[in-house]
Tab-separated table of C-alpha atoms in Angstrom:
chain	number	residue	atom	x	y	z
A	166	MET	CA	3.422	14.304	23.375
A	167	LEU	CA	3.401	15.318	19.709
A	168	ASP	CA	0.218	15.541	17.704
A	169	TYR	CA	0.420	13.287	14.656
A	170	PRO	CA	-1.574	13.727	11.444
A	171	GLN	CA	-4.490	11.446	10.709
A	172	MET	CA	-3.824	8.683	8.196
A	173	PHE	CA	-5.867	7.251	5.328
A	174	ARG	CA	-5.167	4.137	3.276
A	175	VAL	CA	-4.816	4.074	-0.505
A	176	ARG	CA	-4.654	1.302	-3.047
A	177	GLN	CA	-2.431	1.980	-6.034
A	178	THR	CA	-3.140	0.786	-9.573
A	179	PHE	CA	-0.054	-0.025	-11.642
A	180	ASP	CA	0.500	-0.999	-15.256
A	181	ALA	CA	0.993	-4.714	-14.735
A	182	PRO	CA	1.454	-7.243	-17.545
A	183	GLN	CA	1.633	-10.781	-16.180
A	184	VAL	CA	2.700	-14.193	-17.476
A	185	ALA	CA	-0.355	-16.430	-17.141
A	186	ASP	CA	1.369	-19.786	-17.729
A	187	ILE	CA	4.789	-19.812	-16.080
A	188	ALA	CA	5.792	-23.376	-16.953
A	189	GLY	CA	4.434	-23.159	-20.495
A	190	THR	CA	6.248	-19.891	-21.144
A	191	VAL	CA	9.580	-21.174	-19.806
A	192	GLY	CA	9.325	-24.278	-21.977
A	193	ALA	CA	8.340	-22.340	-25.099
A	194	GLU	CA	11.088	-19.760	-24.637
A	195	LEU	CA	13.823	-22.355	-24.158
A	196	LYS	CA	12.535	-24.320	-27.130
A	197	LYS	CA	12.986	-21.227	-29.319
A	198	LEU	CA	16.739	-21.342	-28.754
A	199	GLY	CA	17.085	-24.843	-30.223
A	200	LEU	CA	19.401	-25.970	-27.442
A	201	GLU	CA	19.362	-29.521	-28.786
A	202	ARG	CA	21.795	-28.302	-31.463
A	203	THR	CA	24.349	-27.516	-28.738
A	204	ILE	CA	23.558	-29.705	-25.740
A	205	ARG	CA	24.215	-33.384	-26.390
A	206	PRO	CA	22.662	-36.335	-24.520
A	207	GLY	CA	24.499	-37.022	-21.279
A	208	GLN	CA	26.066	-33.569	-21.045
A	209	THR	CA	25.828	-31.616	-17.790
A	210	VAL	CA	24.236	-28.180	-17.509
A	211	ALA	CA	24.696	-25.906	-14.483
A	212	ILE	CA	21.704	-23.640	-13.776
A	213	THR	CA	22.228	-20.517	-11.687
A	214	ALA	CA	19.948	-19.799	-8.728
A	215	GLY	CA	20.250	-16.483	-6.911
A	216	SER	CA	19.308	-15.197	-3.476
A	217	ARG	CA	16.613	-12.700	-4.442
A	218	GLY	CA	12.961	-13.331	-3.695
A	219	ILE	CA	11.980	-13.733	-7.345
A	220	ALA	CA	8.338	-14.590	-7.944
A	221	ASN	CA	7.844	-18.183	-9.179
A	222	ILE	CA	11.586	-18.849	-9.130
A	223	ALA	CA	11.240	-22.469	-7.986
A	224	LEU	CA	8.760	-23.256	-10.769
A	225	ILE	CA	10.910	-21.448	-13.335
A	226	ILE	CA	13.984	-23.481	-12.382
A	227	LYS	CA	11.991	-26.710	-12.142
A	228	THR	CA	10.631	-26.210	-15.660
A	229	THR	CA	14.119	-25.367	-16.934
A	230	VAL	CA	15.357	-28.637	-15.455
A	231	GLU	CA	12.525	-30.522	-17.158
A	232	HIS	CA	13.346	-28.964	-20.533
A	233	LEU	CA	17.007	-29.889	-20.211
A	234	LYS	CA	16.091	-33.428	-19.205
A	235	SER	CA	13.912	-33.661	-22.314
A	236	LEU	CA	17.150	-33.135	-24.258
A	237	GLN	CA	18.664	-36.019	-22.239
A	238	ALA	CA	20.997	-33.596	-20.486
A	239	GLU	CA	21.974	-33.839	-16.822
A	240	PRO	CA	21.166	-30.506	-15.147
A	241	PHE	CA	22.192	-29.381	-11.689
A	242	ILE	CA	21.659	-26.159	-9.730
A	243	VAL	CA	24.463	-23.875	-8.573
A	244	PRO	CA	23.762	-21.295	-5.833
A	245	SER	CA	24.862	-18.038	-7.469
A	246	MET	CA	24.768	-15.254	-4.917
A	247	GLY	CA	28.203	-13.830	-4.210
A	248	SER	CA	28.706	-13.580	-0.449
A	249	HIS	CA	25.117	-14.058	0.681
A	250	GLY	CA	24.227	-16.733	3.199
A	251	GLY	CA	27.133	-15.675	5.381
A	252	GLY	CA	29.558	-16.533	2.582
A	253	THR	CA	29.088	-20.281	3.171
A	254	ALA	CA	27.794	-23.056	0.931
A	255	GLU	CA	25.438	-24.239	3.659
A	256	GLY	CA	24.023	-20.763	4.136
A	257	GLN	CA	23.387	-20.389	0.419
A	258	VAL	CA	21.616	-23.745	0.185
A	259	GLU	CA	19.441	-22.665	3.117
A	260	ILE	CA	18.468	-19.482	1.267
A	261	LEU	CA	17.438	-21.532	-1.770
A	262	ARG	CA	15.451	-23.885	0.440
A	263	GLY	CA	13.485	-20.899	1.673
A	264	TYR	CA	12.352	-20.324	-1.930
A	265	ASN	CA	11.541	-24.047	-2.392
A	266	VAL	CA	14.501	-24.400	-4.735
A	267	THR	CA	15.361	-27.905	-3.538
A	268	PRO	CA	16.501	-31.127	-5.229
A	269	GLU	CA	13.169	-32.709	-4.363
A	270	TYR	CA	11.054	-30.008	-5.977
A	271	CYS	CA	13.273	-29.082	-8.920
A	272	GLY	CA	14.251	-32.645	-9.780
A	273	CYS	CA	18.034	-32.301	-9.902
A	274	PRO	CA	21.008	-31.957	-7.524
A	275	ILE	CA	22.211	-28.728	-5.955
A	276	ARG	CA	25.984	-28.475	-6.009
A	277	ALA	CA	27.071	-25.792	-3.591
A	278	SER	CA	30.584	-24.618	-2.901
A	279	MET	CA	32.327	-21.324	-2.294
A	280	GLU	CA	35.349	-22.568	-4.264
A	281	THR	CA	36.150	-20.922	-7.570
A	282	VAL	CA	38.549	-21.382	-10.431
A	283	VAL	CA	40.419	-18.487	-12.009
A	284	VAL	CA	39.364	-18.284	-15.640
A	285	CYS	CA	41.843	-15.626	-16.752
A	286	GLN	CA	43.036	-12.133	-15.949
A	287	ALA	CA	40.788	-9.213	-16.816
A	288	ASP	CA	42.186	-6.444	-18.977
A	289	GLU	CA	42.100	-4.266	-15.856
A	290	GLY	CA	44.572	-6.599	-14.156
A	291	PHE	CA	42.571	-8.733	-11.680
A	292	PRO	CA	41.626	-12.438	-11.703
A	293	ILE	CA	38.225	-13.528	-13.013
A	294	HIS	CA	36.643	-16.134	-10.746
A	295	PHE	CA	34.037	-18.735	-11.704
A	296	ASP	CA	32.119	-21.217	-9.554
A	297	LYS	CA	34.050	-24.483	-9.314
A	298	HIS	CA	31.030	-26.732	-9.947
A	299	ALA	CA	29.822	-24.629	-12.866
A	300	SER	CA	33.325	-24.752	-14.324
A	301	THR	CA	33.102	-28.549	-14.558
A	302	ALA	CA	29.789	-28.499	-16.420
A	303	ASP	CA	29.580	-28.934	-20.166
A	304	HIS	CA	27.249	-25.930	-20.303
A	305	VAL	CA	25.964	-23.160	-18.031
A	306	LEU	CA	22.461	-21.676	-18.208
A	307	VAL	CA	22.185	-18.267	-16.529
A	308	CYS	CA	18.817	-17.598	-14.908
A	309	GLY	CA	18.133	-14.252	-13.274
A	310	ARG	CA	15.877	-11.242	-12.857
A	311	VAL	CA	16.523	-8.054	-14.783
A	312	LYS	CA	15.877	-4.889	-12.777
A	313	PRO	CA	17.459	-1.561	-11.837
A	314	HIS	CA	20.492	-2.027	-9.598
A	315	THR	CA	20.270	-0.775	-6.041
A	316	GLY	CA	23.579	1.081	-6.163
A	317	PHE	CA	24.748	1.622	-9.725
A	318	VAL	CA	23.335	3.411	-12.752
A	319	GLY	CA	23.917	2.360	-16.351
A	320	ASP	CA	22.332	0.952	-19.483
A	321	ILE	CA	22.828	-2.514	-17.954
A	322	GLU	CA	22.358	-3.016	-14.227
A	323	SER	CA	21.101	-6.175	-12.458
A	324	GLY	CA	20.433	-9.210	-14.626
A	325	LEU	CA	22.125	-11.943	-16.617
A	326	MET	CA	25.366	-10.029	-17.104
A	327	LYS	CA	25.710	-9.275	-13.392
A	328	MET	CA	24.883	-12.898	-12.519
A	329	MET	CA	27.996	-13.963	-14.447
A	330	LEU	CA	30.084	-11.655	-12.240
A	331	ILE	CA	28.769	-11.592	-8.710
A	332	GLY	CA	26.650	-14.741	-8.764
A	333	LEU	CA	29.009	-17.162	-10.444
A	334	GLY	CA	32.069	-15.325	-9.125
A	335	LYS	CA	31.017	-16.326	-5.591
A	336	HIS	CA	32.583	-14.570	-2.603
A	337	ASN	CA	36.072	-14.491	-4.152
A	338	GLY	CA	34.858	-12.849	-7.328
A	339	ALA	CA	32.413	-10.495	-5.658
A	340	ILE	CA	35.182	-9.061	-3.471
A	341	ILE	CA	37.571	-8.317	-6.318
A	342	TYR	CA	34.915	-7.049	-8.728
A	343	HIS	CA	33.482	-4.589	-6.230
A	344	ARG	CA	36.996	-3.356	-5.494
A	345	ALA	CA	37.647	-2.934	-9.209
A	346	ILE	CA	34.402	-1.006	-9.664
A	347	GLN	CA	35.728	1.626	-7.249
A	348	ASN	CA	38.752	2.164	-9.530
A	349	TYR	CA	36.916	2.013	-12.846
A	350	SER	CA	33.124	1.905	-13.151
A	351	PHE	CA	30.306	-0.583	-12.798
A	352	GLY	CA	29.688	-0.590	-16.542
A	353	GLN	CA	33.319	-1.178	-17.469
A	354	ILE	CA	33.863	-4.038	-15.020
A	355	LEU	CA	30.497	-5.587	-15.890
A	356	ARG	CA	31.361	-5.734	-19.570
A	357	SER	CA	34.990	-6.708	-19.001
A	358	VAL	CA	34.249	-9.711	-16.775
A	359	ALA	CA	31.059	-10.826	-18.501
A	360	GLY	CA	32.813	-10.678	-21.849
A	361	GLN	CA	35.501	-13.082	-20.670
A	362	VAL	CA	32.978	-15.392	-19.012
A	363	LEU	CA	30.932	-15.550	-22.214
A	364	LYS	CA	34.076	-16.310	-24.192
A	365	ARG	CA	35.560	-18.936	-21.899
A	366	CYS	CA	32.907	-20.530	-19.645
A	367	ARG	CA	30.517	-22.372	-21.993
A	368	ILE	CA	27.443	-20.213	-21.365
A	369	VAL	CA	24.716	-21.878	-23.408
A	370	ALA	CA	21.702	-19.638	-22.716
A	371	GLY	CA	20.104	-17.089	-20.440
A	372	LEU	CA	16.633	-17.020	-18.970
A	373	ALA	CA	15.699	-13.434	-18.150
A	374	ILE	CA	12.840	-12.615	-15.780
A	375	VAL	CA	11.156	-9.233	-15.407
A	376	GLU	CA	8.558	-8.535	-12.716
A	377	ASN	CA	5.645	-6.133	-12.543
A	378	PRO	CA	4.873	-3.720	-9.673
A	379	TYR	CA	2.767	-6.359	-7.919
A	380	ASP	CA	5.786	-8.692	-7.466
A	381	GLN	CA	4.428	-10.955	-10.209
A	382	THR	CA	6.190	-12.418	-13.242
A	383	ALA	CA	5.638	-9.996	-16.114
A	384	LEU	CA	8.008	-11.454	-18.703
A	385	ILE	CA	10.182	-14.512	-19.192
A	386	GLU	CA	12.553	-14.559	-22.139
A	387	ALA	CA	15.218	-17.015	-23.229
A	388	VAL	CA	18.260	-15.181	-24.568
A	389	ALA	CA	21.142	-16.512	-26.633
A	390	PRO	CA	24.563	-15.732	-25.120
A	391	GLN	CA	25.592	-13.430	-27.953
A	392	ASP	CA	22.478	-11.337	-27.290
A	393	PHE	CA	22.859	-10.934	-23.517
A	394	GLU	CA	24.155	-7.374	-23.617
A	395	SER	CA	21.878	-5.934	-26.288
A	396	ARG	CA	18.721	-7.602	-25.038
A	397	GLU	CA	19.385	-6.793	-21.400
A	398	ARG	CA	19.536	-3.089	-22.244
A	399	GLU	CA	15.990	-3.288	-23.593
A	400	LEU	CA	14.682	-5.426	-20.736
A	401	LEU	CA	16.084	-2.980	-18.187
A	402	LYS	CA	13.900	-0.236	-19.662
A	403	LEU	CA	10.826	-2.421	-19.152
A	404	ALA	CA	11.916	-3.352	-15.628
A	405	ALA	CA	12.373	0.316	-14.699
A	406	ALA	CA	8.940	1.192	-16.068
A	407	TRP	CA	7.372	-1.647	-14.057
A	408	LEU	CA	9.003	-0.834	-10.711
A	409	PRO	CA	6.564	-0.241	-7.851
A	410	ARG	CA	6.536	3.322	-6.556
A	411	LEU	CA	5.579	5.197	-3.435
A	412	PRO	CA	2.194	6.858	-3.935
A	413	PHE	CA	3.698	10.346	-3.679
A	414	GLU	CA	7.112	11.686	-4.669
A	415	ARG	CA	7.818	13.815	-1.605
A	416	THR	CA	7.646	12.413	1.908
A	417	ASP	CA	8.722	13.833	5.257
A	418	VAL	CA	8.609	10.555	7.197
A	419	LEU	CA	8.505	7.080	5.662
A	420	LEU	CA	7.746	4.142	7.947
A	421	ILE	CA	8.819	0.753	6.570
A	422	ASP	CA	7.597	-2.359	8.350
A	423	GLU	CA	10.421	-4.620	7.171
A	424	ILE	CA	13.595	-4.813	5.111
A	425	GLY	CA	15.538	-7.869	3.915
A	426	LYS	CA	17.564	-9.463	1.151
A	427	ASN	CA	14.415	-11.158	-0.155
A	428	ILE	CA	12.952	-7.682	-0.665
A	429	SER	CA	15.965	-6.019	-2.302
A	430	GLY	CA	19.710	-6.429	-2.599
A	431	THR	CA	20.030	-3.552	-0.164
A	432	GLY	CA	17.174	-4.644	2.084
A	433	LEU	CA	15.048	-1.690	0.998
A	434	ASP	CA	15.122	-0.668	-2.645
A	435	PRO	CA	16.886	2.698	-3.092
A	436	ASN	CA	15.074	3.083	-6.421
A	437	VAL	CA	11.838	3.259	-4.429
A	438	VAL	CA	12.954	5.454	-1.519
A	439	TYR	CA	15.123	7.767	-3.652
A	440	ARG	CA	18.381	6.979	-1.846
A	441	LYS	CA	20.323	5.202	-4.545
A	442	ARG	CA	23.437	7.116	-3.600
A	443	MET	CA	22.948	6.525	0.129
A	444	THR	CA	22.562	10.257	0.698
A	445	PRO	CA	19.567	10.769	3.006
A	446	ALA	CA	17.251	13.658	2.141
A	447	ALA	CA	19.217	14.476	-1.009
A	448	GLY	CA	16.760	13.022	-3.494
A	449	GLU	CA	17.861	11.575	-6.802
A	450	PRO	CA	19.311	13.062	-9.990
A	451	GLY	CA	16.876	14.198	-12.636
A	452	GLY	CA	14.316	15.733	-10.304
A	453	ARG	CA	13.011	12.485	-8.812
A	454	GLY	CA	11.403	12.340	-5.401
A	455	ASN	CA	12.634	12.961	-1.918
A	456	VAL	CA	12.184	11.121	1.377
A	457	ARG	CA	13.495	13.136	4.309
A	458	ARG	CA	13.455	10.528	7.075
A	459	ILE	CA	13.141	6.748	6.994
A	460	ILE	CA	12.139	4.556	9.943
A	461	VAL	CA	12.706	0.779	9.689
A	462	ARG	CA	10.654	-1.353	12.059
A	463	ALA	CA	11.983	-4.913	11.536
A	464	LEU	CA	13.899	-7.406	9.383
A	465	THR	CA	12.197	-10.117	7.346
A	466	GLU	CA	12.546	-13.709	8.490
A	467	ALA	CA	13.811	-14.710	5.039
A	468	THR	CA	16.812	-12.384	5.278
A	469	HIS	CA	18.353	-14.724	7.896
A	470	GLY	CA	19.698	-11.827	9.940
A	471	ASN	CA	21.283	-10.032	6.989
A	472	ALA	CA	20.567	-6.375	7.757
A	473	THR	CA	22.283	-4.947	4.688
A	474	GLY	CA	20.649	-1.611	3.896
A	475	ILE	CA	19.792	-0.739	7.467
A	476	GLY	CA	22.271	2.112	7.062
A	477	LEU	CA	19.903	3.727	4.563
A	478	ALA	CA	17.451	4.359	7.389
A	479	ASP	CA	17.627	7.318	9.750
A	480	TYR	CA	15.927	5.585	12.687
A	481	VAL	CA	15.136	1.966	13.541
A	482	LEU	CA	13.323	0.062	16.231
A	483	LYS	CA	15.496	-1.936	18.625
A	484	ARG	CA	13.650	-4.996	17.354
A	485	ALA	CA	15.392	-4.647	13.984
A	486	VAL	CA	18.824	-4.324	15.609
A	487	GLU	CA	18.192	-7.394	17.747
A	488	GLN	CA	17.167	-9.396	14.661
A	489	ALA	CA	20.383	-8.504	12.842
A	490	ASP	CA	23.258	-10.954	12.484
A	491	MET	CA	26.027	-8.401	12.179
A	492	GLU	CA	28.660	-10.948	11.122
A	493	VAL	CA	26.542	-11.981	8.142
A	494	THR	CA	25.756	-8.326	7.449
A	495	LYS	CA	29.405	-7.273	7.617
A	496	ILE	CA	30.484	-9.979	5.171
A	497	ASN	CA	27.856	-8.896	2.653
A	498	CYS	CA	28.502	-5.156	2.966
A	499	ILE	CA	32.294	-5.364	2.910
A	500	THR	CA	32.160	-7.703	-0.084
A	501	GLY	CA	29.856	-5.287	-1.868
A	502	GLY	CA	32.123	-2.347	-1.103
A	503	HIS	CA	29.456	-0.367	0.756
A	504	PRO	CA	30.131	-0.594	4.514
A	505	GLU	CA	27.779	2.349	5.063
A	506	ALA	CA	24.873	-0.008	4.315
A	507	ALA	CA	25.566	-1.762	7.627
A	508	ARG	CA	25.796	1.350	9.816
A	509	LEU	CA	23.278	1.224	12.611
A	510	PRO	CA	20.959	4.240	12.828
A	511	LEU	CA	19.608	5.609	16.086
A	512	SER	CA	17.331	2.975	17.621
A	513	PHE	CA	14.205	3.280	19.744
A	514	ALA	CA	12.208	0.863	21.857
A	515	THR	CA	8.869	2.068	20.508
A	516	ASP	CA	7.365	3.343	17.271
A	517	ARG	CA	6.370	6.568	19.021
A	518	GLY	CA	9.957	7.194	20.035
A	519	ALA	CA	11.204	6.739	16.470
A	520	ILE	CA	8.409	8.836	14.975
A	521	ASP	CA	9.003	11.664	17.470
A	522	ALA	CA	12.697	11.696	16.538
A	523	ALA	CA	11.872	11.740	12.836
A	524	MET	CA	9.357	14.558	13.267
A	525	ALA	CA	12.018	16.623	15.034
A	526	THR	CA	14.285	16.474	11.979
A	527	ILE	CA	12.044	17.334	9.007
A	528	GLY	CA	12.582	21.072	8.968
A	529	LEU	CA	9.960	23.784	9.420
A	530	VAL	CA	7.002	21.412	9.282
A	531	ASP	CA	4.645	20.963	12.211
A	532	PRO	CA	4.106	17.240	12.930
A	533	ILE	CA	0.349	17.591	12.435
A	534	ASP	CA	1.022	18.799	8.855
A	535	ALA	CA	3.775	16.310	7.999
A	536	ARG	CA	3.688	14.212	4.844
A	537	VAL	CA	3.868	10.710	6.326
A	538	CYS	CA	3.770	7.427	4.425
A	539	TRP	CA	3.689	3.952	5.973
A	540	ILE	CA	4.399	0.837	3.867
A	541	HIS	CA	4.925	-2.877	4.417
A	542	ASN	CA	8.184	-2.998	2.419
A	543	THR	CA	9.607	-1.565	-0.797
A	544	LEU	CA	8.466	-4.570	-2.834
A	545	HIS	CA	4.802	-4.585	-1.849
A	546	LEU	CA	3.432	-1.111	-2.444
A	547	VAL	CA	-0.106	-1.685	-3.633
A	548	GLU	CA	-1.448	-0.427	-0.316
A	549	ALA	CA	0.017	2.411	1.731
A	550	GLU	CA	-1.033	4.524	4.691
A	551	CYS	CA	-0.734	8.249	3.980
A	552	SER	CA	-1.221	11.358	6.084
A	553	VAL	CA	-3.986	13.835	5.332
A	554	ALA	CA	-1.474	16.250	3.824
A	555	TYR	CA	-1.866	14.088	0.702
A	556	LEU	CA	-5.644	13.766	0.839
A	557	ALA	CA	-6.598	16.429	-1.711
A	558	GLU	CA	-4.168	15.072	-4.282
A	559	ALA	CA	-5.245	11.480	-3.643
A	560	ARG	CA	-8.867	12.386	-4.360
A	561	GLU	CA	-7.859	13.723	-7.783
A	562	ARG	CA	-5.599	10.846	-8.821
A	563	LYS	CA	-7.073	8.152	-11.103
A	564	ASP	CA	-4.381	5.641	-10.066
A	565	LEU	CA	-5.234	5.905	-6.349
A	566	GLU	CA	-8.280	4.565	-4.538
A	567	ILE	CA	-8.959	5.667	-0.962
A	568	ILE	CA	-9.983	2.456	0.785
A	569	VAL	CA	-9.909	3.604	4.434
A	570	PRO	CA	-10.831	7.195	5.378
A	571	PRO	CA	-8.684	9.349	7.670
A	572	ARG	CA	-8.324	8.202	11.280
A	573	PRO	CA	-5.598	8.415	13.952
A	574	LEU	CA	-2.348	6.505	13.616
A	575	PRO	CA	-3.073	3.166	15.368
A	576	LEU	CA	-0.619	3.417	18.241
A	577	ASP	CA	-1.399	1.315	21.303
A	578	ALA	CA	-0.927	2.278	24.952
A	579	THR	CA	2.766	1.336	24.807
A	580	GLY	CA	3.375	3.635	21.826
A	581	ASN	CA	3.610	0.885	19.251
A	582	LEU	CA	1.951	0.265	15.899
A	583	PRO	CA	0.593	-3.185	14.974
A	584	PRO	CA	3.336	-5.820	14.478
A	585	PRO	CA	5.162	-5.557	11.142
A	586	GLY	CA	3.129	-7.046	8.323
A	587	SER	CA	-0.067	-7.557	10.316
A	588	HIS	CA	-1.589	-4.283	9.194
A	589	TRP	CA	-1.873	-5.094	5.491
A	590	GLY	CA	-4.403	-6.977	3.419
A	591	ALA	CA	-3.657	-9.988	1.208
A	592	GLY	CA	-3.394	-7.774	-1.858
A	593	HIS	CA	-0.834	-5.339	-0.459
């Protein structure tokens, strides 16, 4: 039996601006655009709603609906999430229900369909798809979170522009756009498709959301369609600066309690674990950190069996494999053009089994001296368990508070850690 290092718990302090009045801010931002000059009484407005676990998303959409109703418009919600939810309208409505984005709460209908219309041909020679229900609306309001993409790098990544491709393109669009990206580039296809959508699909406004490292709403900004590209470049810089981080840049073994689509588009955020290129132990360009081995312990309930991103891990518990709906996962990963994200790592019945395997593959490091980090997920990183190899540095860092002193890893007699999520405080 291997000797493991003792672990201590830290609490991280992040730079964290926060919107105090969500509803008031949404209303004020939309009012700034003067939408009454464009939206006439009785006209319909489609509002996009994605599949990510965005903080306060139900309230943000509800308040958007209320503002549009104050203009005597007739808003409705369109699930805008590519192939998620198993690529079915029912599955996508169920995802929204999990975020409380419902007709009852938001005060307007949800019109869900996987059907699209072809708007035109892109300059690169493929059809541009657009949600059928949104295509019938007099106007479309794009609502989405701006943040670094989980697989692509550019001056624009995830946000309003991408929502017009993958979200409103539905499964049909997501398939062809991801294929096109492999021939051209993310940036070229993003601008090509979004440019045509802006020109042809009656986009009336955008509502951009940026979150802080505590998974709280840091900024809400209404953006005029002609400013989507320029403003999103600036918002992406803020989003990158406000990403949560692991407490230390170099880790031998990273234990992650849970992954899921509500945590990140790839289940676990590659921007956090330094595997944006899906190359384990290779680190990231520009001298960023390195995580040698990743262990995933479970899937979130809210991911509905979608195990996308499990292929980023090196080892998993059998529990996570059993929770996976591989049909749903395959649809998402094939659509996104990254089948490697669905590859199943070596699985183990117990945490001890997975940890032993990880320790055997970290190079010339004795397990007792290994740099080990244990987190809930890649979204909630305020608290983390860290091995004593980090202790001296932690004591010197002003952004870290040691809240539990070193003690043995809490494995029970069966070789298992506490159930995923049960180990962390309310402020994790």
